[in-house]
């Protein structure tokens, strides 16, 4: 809910929010291409350090976008179109899987799970729990980071049409969870 207080009254509006953000890896924007980037590692760390750890902890997915070649982005790439169609179908199927799983519950999607929902729907088998403990300790995750990673892993499992989270799903979720682009 969004709460707005004005002289004429207080108002509440329902709201759903997804924040998508982008940033350059350094001031000049060319890191890690050391042929073009002239920033020092100290300058890069300083630049990236402008984002606080608590803010970074609230970001579910970190994706590094590499420079593309012309043929990769031109309209003359039928393979890209086929891959996009396949991914769209997987996303639609995963969304339907989540809607069915959460039918009658206060969630529609994995991203909406609260702590109780994470424990109920993102449970891990013994091997996966051991791996997640190693990840938690090595990455020094907060409780929030731990829960977010489990929700991402649950979504990856859904994209694969799997009922449970496997080691593969956890490892992919880790690949999207970076606290610093230089780590």
Short mmCIF file of C-alpha atoms in Angstrom, two decimals:
data_model
loop_
_atom_site.label_atom_id
_atom_site.label_comp_id
_atom_site.label_asym_id
_atom_site.label_seq_id
_atom_site.Cartn_x
_atom_site.Cartn_y
_atom_site.Cartn_z
CA UNK A 1 0.00 0.00 0.00
CA UNK A 2 1.05 3.55 -0.68
CA UNK A 3 -0.02 6.04 1.98
CA UNK A 4 -0.32 9.69 0.94
CA UNK A 5 -1.09 12.40 3.47
CA UNK A 6 -2.31 15.74 2.17
CA UNK A 7 -4.17 18.70 3.63
CA UNK A 8 -7.38 17.36 2.09
CA UNK A 9 -7.02 13.93 3.68
CA UNK A 10 -5.12 10.67 3.87
CA UNK A 11 -5.22 8.26 0.97
CA UNK A 12 -4.22 4.65 0.54
CA UNK A 13 -3.60 2.99 -2.81
CA UNK A 14 -2.73 -0.64 -3.50
CA UNK A 15 0.69 -1.03 -5.08
CA UNK A 16 3.05 -3.64 -6.43
CA UNK A 17 6.61 -2.65 -7.07
CA UNK A 18 9.51 -4.00 -9.06
CA UNK A 19 12.68 -1.99 -9.11
CA UNK A 20 15.02 -2.46 -12.05
CA UNK A 21 18.30 -0.60 -11.82
CA UNK A 22 21.43 -0.32 -13.89
CA UNK A 23 24.85 1.05 -13.18
CA UNK A 24 28.21 1.21 -14.86
CA UNK A 25 30.94 -0.90 -13.25
CA UNK A 26 33.18 2.19 -12.94
CA UNK A 27 33.19 5.94 -13.66
CA UNK A 28 34.25 5.56 -17.29
CA UNK A 29 31.93 2.57 -17.82
CA UNK A 30 34.44 0.29 -19.52
CA UNK A 31 35.59 -2.02 -16.70
CA UNK A 32 36.49 -4.93 -17.00
CA UNK A 33 37.85 -4.05 -20.48
CA UNK A 34 41.30 -2.94 -19.29
CA UNK A 35 42.18 -1.81 -22.84
CA UNK A 36 39.60 0.99 -22.56
CA UNK A 37 39.13 1.41 -18.79
CA UNK A 38 41.67 3.70 -17.17
CA UNK A 39 40.18 3.54 -13.65
CA UNK A 40 42.31 2.13 -10.85
CA UNK A 41 40.95 -0.70 -8.71
CA UNK A 42 40.68 1.80 -5.85
CA UNK A 43 38.56 4.12 -8.03
CA UNK A 44 36.40 1.20 -9.14
CA UNK A 45 35.84 0.07 -5.53
CA UNK A 46 35.09 3.66 -4.51
CA UNK A 47 32.58 4.06 -7.34
CA UNK A 48 30.83 0.78 -6.55
CA UNK A 49 31.04 1.52 -2.83
CA UNK A 50 28.52 4.32 -3.25
CA UNK A 51 25.84 1.63 -3.01
CA UNK A 52 25.39 0.54 0.58
CA UNK A 53 25.42 -3.10 1.67
CA UNK A 54 21.83 -2.84 3.02
CA UNK A 55 20.65 -1.56 -0.37
CA UNK A 56 22.56 -4.27 -2.25
CA UNK A 57 21.08 -6.86 0.11
CA UNK A 58 17.61 -5.96 -1.20
CA UNK A 59 18.50 -6.71 -4.83
CA UNK A 60 17.52 -10.21 -5.97
CA UNK A 61 19.38 -10.51 -9.27
CA UNK A 62 22.66 -9.06 -10.43
CA UNK A 63 23.33 -9.50 -14.12
CA UNK A 64 26.46 -8.30 -15.87
CA UNK A 65 25.72 -7.28 -19.43
CA UNK A 66 28.59 -7.72 -21.83
CA UNK A 67 29.18 -5.78 -25.02
CA UNK A 68 27.36 -7.29 -28.00
CA UNK A 69 28.34 -7.65 -31.63
CA UNK A 70 26.10 -6.16 -34.31
CA UNK A 71 24.74 -9.51 -35.53
CA UNK A 72 23.68 -10.35 -31.96
CA UNK A 73 21.33 -7.35 -31.78
CA UNK A 74 20.25 -6.89 -35.39
CA UNK A 75 16.82 -8.00 -36.58
CA UNK A 76 18.46 -10.60 -38.82
CA UNK A 77 18.91 -13.17 -36.06
CA UNK A 78 16.20 -15.87 -36.27
CA UNK A 79 17.94 -18.00 -33.61
CA UNK A 80 17.55 -15.23 -31.04
CA UNK A 81 13.83 -15.03 -31.79
CA UNK A 82 13.39 -18.80 -31.29
CA UNK A 83 15.26 -18.65 -27.98
CA UNK A 84 13.10 -15.73 -26.84
CA UNK A 85 9.94 -17.70 -27.66
CA UNK A 86 11.20 -20.72 -25.69
CA UNK A 87 12.05 -18.54 -22.69
CA UNK A 88 8.66 -16.81 -22.85
CA UNK A 89 6.95 -20.22 -22.77
CA UNK A 90 9.06 -21.29 -19.77
CA UNK A 91 8.26 -18.06 -17.90
CA UNK A 92 4.52 -18.46 -18.56
CA UNK A 93 4.62 -22.10 -17.38
CA UNK A 94 6.57 -21.14 -14.24
CA UNK A 95 4.06 -18.37 -13.48
CA UNK A 96 1.18 -20.83 -13.82
CA UNK A 97 3.00 -23.31 -11.57
CA UNK A 98 3.34 -20.61 -8.91
CA UNK A 99 -0.28 -19.47 -9.19
CA UNK A 100 -1.46 -23.07 -8.66
CA UNK A 101 0.96 -23.63 -5.77
CA UNK A 102 -0.20 -20.50 -3.96
CA UNK A 103 -3.90 -20.74 -4.79
CA UNK A 104 -5.90 -19.60 -1.76
CA UNK A 105 -2.77 -18.16 -0.10
CA UNK A 106 -1.70 -14.53 0.18
CA UNK A 107 0.99 -14.99 -2.49
CA UNK A 108 0.84 -15.22 -6.26
CA UNK A 109 4.56 -15.54 -6.99
CA UNK A 110 7.74 -16.67 -5.26
CA UNK A 111 8.94 -13.08 -4.93
CA UNK A 112 6.01 -12.36 -2.59
CA UNK A 113 6.84 -15.09 -0.07
CA UNK A 114 7.34 -13.96 3.50
CA UNK A 115 9.63 -15.82 5.90
CA UNK A 116 6.96 -18.40 6.73
CA UNK A 117 6.29 -18.96 3.02
CA UNK A 118 10.00 -19.41 2.30
CA UNK A 119 10.22 -22.15 4.94
CA UNK A 120 7.09 -23.85 3.63
CA UNK A 121 7.74 -23.67 -0.12
CA UNK A 122 11.52 -23.40 -0.47
CA UNK A 123 12.49 -26.36 1.67
CA UNK A 124 15.72 -28.15 0.86
CA UNK A 125 16.77 -31.78 0.93
CA UNK A 126 19.84 -32.74 3.00
CA UNK A 127 22.45 -32.22 0.24
CA UNK A 128 20.93 -28.91 -0.81
CA UNK A 129 20.70 -27.73 2.81
CA UNK A 130 24.40 -28.52 3.32
CA UNK A 131 25.29 -26.60 0.16
CA UNK A 132 23.11 -23.67 1.23
CA UNK A 133 24.85 -23.58 4.62
CA UNK A 134 28.25 -23.37 2.87
CA UNK A 135 26.94 -20.60 0.62
CA UNK A 136 25.47 -18.73 3.60
CA UNK A 137 28.75 -18.85 5.52
CA UNK A 138 31.06 -18.13 2.58
CA UNK A 139 29.01 -15.19 1.27
CA UNK A 140 28.21 -13.96 4.80
CA UNK A 141 24.55 -13.62 3.84
CA UNK A 142 22.06 -11.81 6.01
CA UNK A 143 18.74 -13.47 6.79
CA UNK A 144 17.23 -11.30 4.04
CA UNK A 145 19.91 -12.39 1.54
CA UNK A 146 19.40 -16.04 2.49
CA UNK A 147 15.63 -15.85 1.94
CA UNK A 148 16.00 -13.93 -1.32
CA UNK A 149 18.44 -16.51 -2.66
CA UNK A 150 16.05 -19.33 -1.79
CA UNK A 151 13.19 -17.56 -3.58
CA UNK A 152 15.37 -17.11 -6.67
CA UNK A 153 16.36 -20.79 -6.53
CA UNK A 154 12.66 -21.74 -6.22
CA UNK A 155 11.92 -19.65 -9.33
CA UNK A 156 14.77 -21.28 -11.26
CA UNK A 157 13.38 -24.70 -10.27
CA UNK A 158 9.96 -23.57 -11.51
CA UNK A 159 11.48 -22.50 -14.84
CA UNK A 160 12.88 -26.03 -15.10
CA UNK A 161 9.46 -27.48 -14.22
CA UNK A 162 10.89 -29.08 -11.05
CA UNK A 163 8.94 -29.65 -7.85
CA UNK A 164 11.96 -29.21 -5.57
CA UNK A 165 15.06 -27.04 -5.46
CA UNK A 166 18.22 -28.91 -6.50
CA UNK A 167 21.92 -28.11 -6.11
CA UNK A 168 21.87 -26.90 -9.72
CA UNK A 169 19.18 -24.34 -8.88
CA UNK A 170 21.07 -23.11 -5.81
CA UNK A 171 24.29 -22.73 -7.79
CA UNK A 172 22.52 -20.71 -10.46
CA UNK A 173 20.89 -18.54 -7.79
CA UNK A 174 24.36 -17.87 -6.34
CA UNK A 175 25.54 -16.72 -9.77
CA UNK A 176 22.93 -13.95 -9.64
CA UNK A 177 23.80 -12.88 -6.10
CA UNK A 178 26.81 -10.63 -5.98
CA UNK A 179 27.55 -8.07 -3.33
CA UNK A 180 30.32 -6.47 -5.35
CA UNK A 181 31.08 -6.79 -9.05
CA UNK A 182 34.79 -7.18 -8.26
CA UNK A 183 34.39 -10.11 -5.85
#
